[in-house]
Coordinates of C-alpha atoms (C1' of nucleotides) in Angstrom, one line a residue:
Chain X
X1 CA -58.0 -38.4 -29.7
X2 CA -57.9 -42.2 -30.0
X3 CA -56.5 -43.1 -33.6
X4 CA -58.8 -44.6 -36.2
X5 CA -56.9 -47.7 -36.2
X6 CA -57.8 -48.6 -32.7
X7 CA -61.4 -48.1 -33.4
X8 CA -61.4 -50.1 -36.3
X9 CA -59.6 -52.8 -34.7
X10 CA -62.0 -53.2 -31.8
X11 CA -64.8 -52.8 -34.1
X12 CA -63.8 -55.8 -36.0
X13 CA -63.0 -57.7 -32.8
X14 CA -66.4 -57.1 -31.7
X15 CA -67.8 -58.6 -34.8
X16 CA -65.8 -61.8 -34.0
X17 CA -67.3 -61.9 -30.5
X18 CA -70.4 -63.9 -30.2
X19 CA -68.6 -67.1 -30.8
X20 CA -68.4 -66.3 -34.6
X21 CA -65.0 -67.6 -35.8
X22 CA -64.9 -65.7 -39.0
X23 CA -66.6 -62.6 -40.5
X24 CA -67.0 -61.2 -43.8
X25 CA -66.7 -57.4 -44.4
X26 CA -66.7 -55.1 -47.4
X27 CA -63.5 -53.0 -47.4
X28 CA -65.1 -50.1 -49.0
X29 CA -68.3 -50.3 -46.8
X30 CA -66.3 -50.3 -43.6
X31 CA -64.0 -47.3 -44.8
X32 CA -67.2 -45.4 -45.5
X33 CA -68.5 -46.2 -42.1
X34 CA -65.3 -44.8 -40.6
X35 CA -65.0 -42.1 -43.1
X36 CA -61.5 -43.0 -44.0
X37 CA -59.5 -44.3 -47.1
X38 CA -60.1 -48.0 -48.0
X39 CA -56.3 -48.6 -47.6
X40 CA -56.7 -47.7 -44.0
X41 CA -58.7 -50.8 -43.5
X42 CA -55.9 -52.9 -45.2
X43 CA -53.4 -51.3 -42.9
X44 CA -55.3 -52.1 -39.7
X45 CA -55.5 -55.8 -41.0
X46 CA -52.0 -56.1 -41.8
X47 CA -50.8 -54.6 -38.6
X48 CA -53.4 -56.1 -36.1
X49 CA -54.8 -59.2 -37.5
X50 CA -51.8 -61.2 -38.7
X51 CA -51.2 -64.8 -38.1
X52 CA -48.8 -63.9 -35.1
X53 CA -52.0 -62.3 -33.6
X54 CA -54.0 -65.4 -34.4
X55 CA -55.9 -64.4 -37.3
X56 CA -55.8 -65.1 -41.1
X57 CA -57.2 -63.0 -43.7
X58 CA -58.7 -64.1 -47.0
X59 CA -60.2 -61.9 -49.7
X60 CA -61.8 -61.7 -53.2
X61 CA -61.9 -58.8 -55.5
X62 CA -64.2 -57.8 -58.1
X63 CA -68.1 -57.7 -58.0
X64 CA -69.2 -59.1 -54.7
X65 CA -65.8 -58.9 -53.1
X66 CA -65.2 -59.4 -49.6
X67 CA -62.6 -59.6 -46.9
X68 CA -62.8 -62.6 -44.5
X69 CA -61.2 -62.5 -41.1
X70 CA -60.7 -65.8 -39.5
X71 CA -59.8 -66.3 -35.8
X72 CA -57.6 -69.3 -35.1
X73 CA -58.3 -71.0 -31.9
X74 CA -55.2 -72.7 -31.3
X75 CA -54.8 -76.0 -29.3
X76 CA -52.1 -74.5 -26.8
X77 CA -49.8 -77.3 -27.1
X78 CA -49.3 -77.7 -30.7
X79 CA -49.1 -73.9 -31.2
X80 CA -46.5 -73.6 -28.5
X81 CA -44.3 -76.2 -30.1
X82 CA -44.6 -74.3 -33.6
X83 CA -43.7 -71.0 -31.7
X84 CA -40.8 -72.4 -30.1
X85 CA -39.4 -74.5 -32.9
X86 CA -40.3 -72.7 -35.9
X87 CA -41.7 -69.1 -35.5
X88 CA -38.9 -67.7 -33.3
X89 CA -35.7 -67.7 -35.2
X90 CA -32.5 -66.5 -34.0
X91 CA -33.9 -63.0 -33.8
X92 CA -37.3 -61.6 -33.4
X93 CA -38.7 -58.0 -33.2
X94 CA -40.4 -56.3 -30.2
X95 CA -43.5 -56.1 -32.3
X96 CA -43.7 -59.7 -33.3
X97 CA -43.1 -60.5 -29.7
X98 CA -46.0 -58.6 -28.6
X99 CA -48.3 -60.1 -31.2
X100 CA -47.4 -63.4 -30.1
X101 CA -47.9 -62.7 -26.3
X102 CA -51.3 -61.2 -27.1
X103 CA -52.3 -64.2 -28.9
X104 CA -51.6 -66.5 -26.0
X105 CA -53.2 -64.3 -23.8
X106 CA -56.4 -64.1 -26.1
X107 CA -56.3 -67.9 -26.2
X108 CA -56.2 -68.1 -22.4
X109 CA -52.8 -69.9 -22.4
X110 CA -51.6 -67.2 -20.2
X111 CA -53.2 -64.8 -18.0
X112 CA -53.3 -61.0 -18.2
X113 CA -50.5 -60.6 -15.6
X114 CA -48.3 -63.2 -17.2
X115 CA -48.6 -61.4 -20.5
X116 CA -47.6 -58.2 -18.9
X117 CA -44.6 -59.8 -17.5
X118 CA -43.5 -61.5 -20.8
X119 CA -43.8 -58.1 -22.7
X120 CA -41.8 -56.5 -20.1
X121 CA -39.1 -59.2 -20.3
X122 CA -38.8 -58.7 -23.9
X123 CA -39.2 -54.9 -24.0
X124 CA -36.4 -52.6 -25.3
X125 CA -35.8 -51.3 -21.8
X126 CA -35.1 -54.8 -20.3
X127 CA -32.7 -55.6 -23.1
X128 CA -30.1 -52.9 -22.9
X129 CA -28.0 -53.6 -25.9
X130 CA -27.0 -52.2 -29.4
X131 CA -30.1 -52.4 -31.7
X132 CA -28.1 -55.1 -33.6
X133 CA -28.3 -57.4 -30.5
X134 CA -31.6 -56.9 -29.4
X135 CA -33.7 -58.9 -31.5
X136 CA -31.2 -61.8 -31.0
X137 CA -31.6 -61.6 -27.1
X138 CA -35.2 -61.2 -27.3
X139 CA -35.5 -64.4 -29.2
X140 CA -33.7 -66.3 -26.4
X141 CA -35.8 -64.9 -23.7
X142 CA -39.0 -65.3 -25.4
X143 CA -38.1 -68.8 -26.2
X144 CA -37.1 -69.6 -22.7
X145 CA -40.4 -68.4 -21.6
X146 CA -42.6 -70.3 -23.9
X147 CA -40.7 -73.4 -23.0
X148 CA -41.6 -72.7 -19.3
X149 CA -45.2 -72.7 -20.5
X150 CA -45.1 -75.5 -22.5
X151 CA -43.7 -77.5 -19.4
X152 CA -46.4 -76.6 -17.1
X153 CA -48.3 -79.5 -15.9
X154 CA -51.6 -80.0 -14.3
X155 CA -50.7 -78.2 -11.2
X156 CA -52.9 -74.9 -11.1
X157 CA -52.1 -71.5 -9.6
X158 CA -54.2 -70.8 -6.9
Chain B
X1 CA -38.2 -17.4 -10.6
X2 CA -39.2 -20.9 -10.3
X3 CA -37.7 -23.1 -13.2
X4 CA -40.3 -24.7 -15.7
X5 CA -39.3 -28.2 -14.6
X6 CA -40.7 -27.9 -11.2
X7 CA -44.0 -26.2 -12.6
X8 CA -44.6 -29.2 -15.1
X9 CA -43.5 -31.8 -12.4
X10 CA -46.0 -30.5 -9.9
X11 CA -48.6 -30.1 -12.8
X12 CA -48.4 -33.7 -13.6
X13 CA -48.6 -34.6 -10.1
X14 CA -51.7 -32.6 -9.7
X15 CA -53.1 -34.8 -12.5
X16 CA -52.2 -37.9 -10.7
X17 CA -54.2 -36.6 -7.6
X18 CA -57.8 -37.5 -7.5
X19 CA -56.8 -41.2 -6.9
X20 CA -55.9 -41.7 -10.4
X21 CA -53.0 -44.1 -10.6
X22 CA -52.1 -43.0 -14.1
X23 CA -52.5 -40.1 -16.5
X24 CA -52.1 -39.8 -20.3
X25 CA -50.8 -36.6 -21.8
X26 CA -49.7 -35.6 -25.2
X27 CA -46.1 -34.1 -25.2
X28 CA -46.8 -31.3 -27.7
X29 CA -50.0 -30.2 -26.0
X30 CA -48.2 -29.9 -22.7
X31 CA -45.2 -28.2 -24.3
X32 CA -47.5 -25.7 -25.7
X33 CA -49.3 -25.0 -22.6
X34 CA -46.0 -24.4 -20.8
X35 CA -44.7 -22.7 -23.9
X36 CA -41.4 -24.7 -24.0
X37 CA -39.7 -27.2 -26.3
X38 CA -41.3 -30.6 -26.3
X39 CA -38.1 -32.2 -25.2
X40 CA -38.5 -30.2 -22.0
X41 CA -41.3 -32.7 -21.2
X42 CA -39.2 -35.5 -21.9
X43 CA -36.6 -34.0 -19.7
X44 CA -38.8 -33.7 -16.7
X45 CA -40.2 -37.1 -17.2
X46 CA -36.6 -38.7 -17.4
X47 CA -35.4 -36.7 -14.3
X48 CA -38.5 -36.6 -11.9
X49 CA -40.8 -39.7 -13.0
X50 CA -38.3 -42.5 -12.7
X51 CA -38.9 -45.8 -11.1
X52 CA -36.8 -44.2 -8.3
X53 CA -39.5 -41.8 -7.8
X54 CA -42.1 -44.5 -7.8
X55 CA -43.3 -44.0 -11.6
X56 CA -43.1 -45.7 -14.8
X57 CA -43.7 -44.1 -18.4
X58 CA -45.1 -45.8 -21.3
X59 CA -45.6 -44.0 -24.7
X60 CA -46.9 -44.5 -28.2
X61 CA -45.6 -42.3 -31.3
X62 CA -47.7 -41.3 -34.2
X63 CA -51.2 -40.0 -34.7
X64 CA -53.0 -40.2 -31.5
X65 CA -49.7 -40.8 -29.6
X66 CA -49.6 -40.2 -26.0
X67 CA -47.3 -40.4 -22.8
X68 CA -48.7 -42.4 -19.9
X69 CA -47.4 -41.7 -16.4
X70 CA -48.1 -44.7 -14.0
X71 CA -47.7 -44.1 -10.4
X72 CA -46.4 -47.3 -8.7
X73 CA -48.3 -48.7 -5.8
X74 CA -46.3 -47.9 -2.8
X75 CA -46.9 -49.5 0.5
X76 CA -47.9 -53.1 -0.1
X77 CA -44.8 -53.9 -2.3
X78 CA -42.6 -51.2 -1.0
X79 CA -40.0 -53.9 -0.9
X80 CA -40.4 -54.1 -4.6
X81 CA -39.1 -50.6 -5.1
X82 CA -36.3 -51.3 -2.9
X83 CA -35.5 -54.5 -4.9
X84 CA -35.9 -52.4 -8.4
X85 CA -33.8 -49.3 -7.1
X86 CA -31.3 -50.7 -4.7
X87 CA -30.9 -54.5 -4.9
X88 CA -30.5 -55.0 -8.3
X89 CA -27.4 -53.1 -9.6
X90 CA -26.0 -53.0 -13.1
X91 CA -25.6 -56.8 -12.7
X92 CA -26.8 -59.6 -10.9
X93 CA -26.3 -63.4 -10.7
X94 CA -28.7 -66.1 -11.7
X95 CA -28.6 -67.3 -7.9
X96 CA -29.5 -63.8 -6.6
X97 CA -32.4 -63.7 -9.1
X98 CA -33.7 -66.9 -8.0
X99 CA -33.6 -65.7 -4.3
X100 CA -35.7 -62.7 -5.3
X101 CA -38.1 -64.5 -7.3
X102 CA -38.8 -67.1 -4.8
X103 CA -39.2 -64.5 -2.0
X104 CA -41.9 -62.9 -3.8
X105 CA -43.4 -66.3 -4.6
X106 CA -43.4 -67.0 -0.8
X107 CA -45.1 -63.8 0.1
X108 CA -47.8 -64.4 -2.6
X109 CA -46.8 -61.1 -4.6
X110 CA -46.5 -63.5 -7.8
X111 CA -48.0 -66.9 -8.7
X112 CA -46.1 -70.2 -9.2
X113 CA -46.5 -69.7 -12.8
X114 CA -45.1 -66.3 -12.8
X115 CA -42.3 -67.3 -10.6
X116 CA -41.6 -70.0 -13.4
X117 CA -41.8 -67.5 -16.1
X118 CA -39.4 -65.2 -14.5
X119 CA -37.0 -67.8 -13.7
X120 CA -36.9 -68.9 -17.4
X121 CA -36.6 -65.2 -18.4
X122 CA -33.3 -64.7 -16.5
X123 CA -32.0 -68.2 -17.0
X124 CA -28.5 -68.8 -18.7
X125 CA -30.4 -70.4 -21.6
X126 CA -32.5 -67.4 -22.2
X127 CA -29.4 -65.2 -22.1
X128 CA -27.2 -66.4 -24.6
X129 CA -23.9 -64.1 -24.2
X130 CA -20.5 -64.4 -23.0
X131 CA -20.5 -64.9 -19.2
X132 CA -19.2 -61.4 -18.7
X133 CA -22.4 -59.8 -20.2
X134 CA -24.9 -62.3 -18.7
X135 CA -25.4 -60.7 -15.4
X136 CA -25.8 -57.2 -16.9
X137 CA -28.5 -58.4 -19.2
X138 CA -30.3 -60.4 -16.4
X139 CA -30.4 -57.3 -14.2
X140 CA -32.2 -55.4 -17.1
X141 CA -34.8 -58.4 -17.5
X142 CA -35.5 -58.9 -14.0
X143 CA -35.8 -54.9 -13.3
X144 CA -38.3 -54.8 -16.2
X145 CA -40.2 -57.6 -14.7
X146 CA -40.3 -56.3 -11.4
X147 CA -41.3 -52.7 -12.7
X148 CA -44.3 -54.6 -14.4
X149 CA -45.3 -56.0 -11.0
X150 CA -45.0 -52.8 -9.2
X151 CA -47.5 -51.2 -11.9
X152 CA -49.9 -53.8 -11.6
X153 CA -53.5 -52.3 -11.1
X154 CA -56.0 -53.5 -8.3
X155 CA -57.7 -56.1 -10.6
X156 CA -56.4 -59.5 -10.0
X157 CA -56.1 -62.3 -12.5
X158 CA -58.6 -65.0 -12.3
Chain Y
dA1 C1' -74.3 -71.3 -78.0
dT2 C1' -69.4 -70.0 -77.5
dA3 C1' -65.9 -66.9 -77.5
dC4 C1' -64.2 -62.9 -76.9
dT5 C1' -64.3 -58.1 -75.2
dA6 C1' -65.8 -54.2 -72.4
dT7 C1' -67.0 -52.3 -68.3
dG8 C1' -67.5 -51.5 -63.5
dA9 C1' -67.0 -53.2 -59.0
dA10 C1' -64.2 -54.8 -55.9
dC11 C1' -59.5 -55.5 -53.1
dA12 C1' -53.8 -54.7 -53.0
dT13 C1' -49.7 -52.1 -53.0
dC14 C1' -46.7 -48.6 -52.4
dA15 C1' -45.0 -44.3 -51.4
dA16 C1' -45.9 -39.9 -49.6
dA17 C1' -47.7 -36.8 -46.3
dG18 C1' -48.8 -36.1 -41.5
dA19 C1' -48.6 -36.7 -36.6
dT20 C1' -46.4 -37.8 -32.6
dA21 C1' -42.6 -39.2 -29.4
dG22 C1' -37.3 -40.0 -28.6
dT23 C1' -32.2 -38.5 -28.7
dC24 C1' -28.6 -35.9 -28.0
dA25 C1' -25.7 -32.2 -27.9
dA26 C1' -25.1 -27.2 -27.5
dA27 C1' -26.5 -23.0 -25.3
dA28 C1' -28.5 -20.8 -21.5
dT29 C1' -29.1 -20.0 -16.7
dG30 C1' -28.2 -19.5 -12.0
Chain V
dC1 C1' -20.4 -26.6 -12.4
dA2 C1' -25.0 -28.5 -12.3
dT3 C1' -29.0 -28.0 -14.2
dT4 C1' -32.5 -26.5 -17.3
dT5 C1' -33.8 -25.0 -22.0
dT6 C1' -33.8 -25.4 -26.9
dG7 C1' -33.5 -27.2 -31.5
dA8 C1' -32.0 -30.1 -35.1
dC9 C1' -32.5 -34.8 -36.5
dT10 C1' -34.4 -39.4 -35.7
dA11 C1' -37.9 -43.0 -35.1
dT12 C1' -42.5 -44.7 -35.2
dC13 C1' -47.1 -44.8 -36.2
dT14 C1' -51.3 -43.3 -39.0
dT15 C1' -53.7 -41.6 -42.9
dT16 C1' -54.4 -40.6 -47.7
dG17 C1' -54.1 -41.2 -52.5
dA18 C1' -52.6 -42.7 -56.7
dT19 C1' -52.0 -46.8 -59.4
dG20 C1' -52.4 -51.7 -60.3
dT21 C1' -55.0 -56.3 -60.3
dT22 C1' -58.8 -59.4 -60.3
dC23 C1' -63.4 -60.8 -60.7
dA24 C1' -68.3 -61.0 -62.3
dT25 C1' -71.3 -59.6 -65.7
dA26 C1' -73.0 -57.8 -69.8
dG27 C1' -72.4 -56.9 -74.5
dT28 C1' -70.9 -58.5 -79.2
dA29 C1' -69.3 -61.3 -82.9
dT30 C1' -69.1 -65.7 -85.0

DNA sequence: ATACTATGAACATCAAAGATAGTCAAAATG
DNA sequence: CATTTTGACTATCTTTGATGTTCATAGTAT
């Protein structure tokens, strides 16, 4: 049984296909459609549509209220510099890494296989250390990989 | 009396017949089917479905959770399984990593970009630890990436 | 008209409950 | 003694519900 979160996530993503870079939804309406609590929608948005994932959310309450989901199409270069210099600090969680990697993949900065490789490299299995150190190590590994991507030149893979 | 472990093992293997290269199971459901403790399933997976045996496991907790058993492709990259299980021990030097990565690149198992990514992930910059620990960490990171490669499905990157 | 208030229609937040899987050590088995 | 089996405890993810906040509109008083 596929959890609702996944269905809601892909439903929203399908709304964003067709070249739209943003959609407005009504929280209650969506919740009714999926027969779930409205806060479930909030949960999905806050776990799957964060800036790390490449989205921003705006909303308005009251009559005629809405939630607007905006997909950011990043210019790879500047976004990479931001990720390397600002976003990754001295430590980063597995979840946050995954979000960042997915976002790069969605924006075609990296291929599916490269994304897979990167997720493996920052996985908890790869980093076999006390929890307290894992996130610090992860930051180093992710940063090194992003630097490699940033340094790629015109030369294409075959 | 055949021990449960064996029954569970062959049951899972039968699920993987029919050309499937992976199956998803639910731990509790399987445990109920065999009338055993759920942790028994974990035990079977961790003793009989390891990379040594040519499998990798992924899982997800929470509602709709599952355990996915992936059978690694054997013949084409059987060299990969050797690398994963024998060549990489509990520690490995940067030079040895680079040699392995270059070899995979030369044999077109991975692209130039993937090779670059992997070298970055196991570089001394990425792994910011006292020298005594670097090689141990590197082993974990390299192994995880090789496992990802071994588990890649037929579909190629474009 | 203008200001104030009331009402209802949204969304936000947060904590609790539910649903899985993971870990680890002790007990049982052979 | 090694392997299997169990169970208590933990970690993570999902779902729900109670409560709070904000906004638009309609009503009311001046």
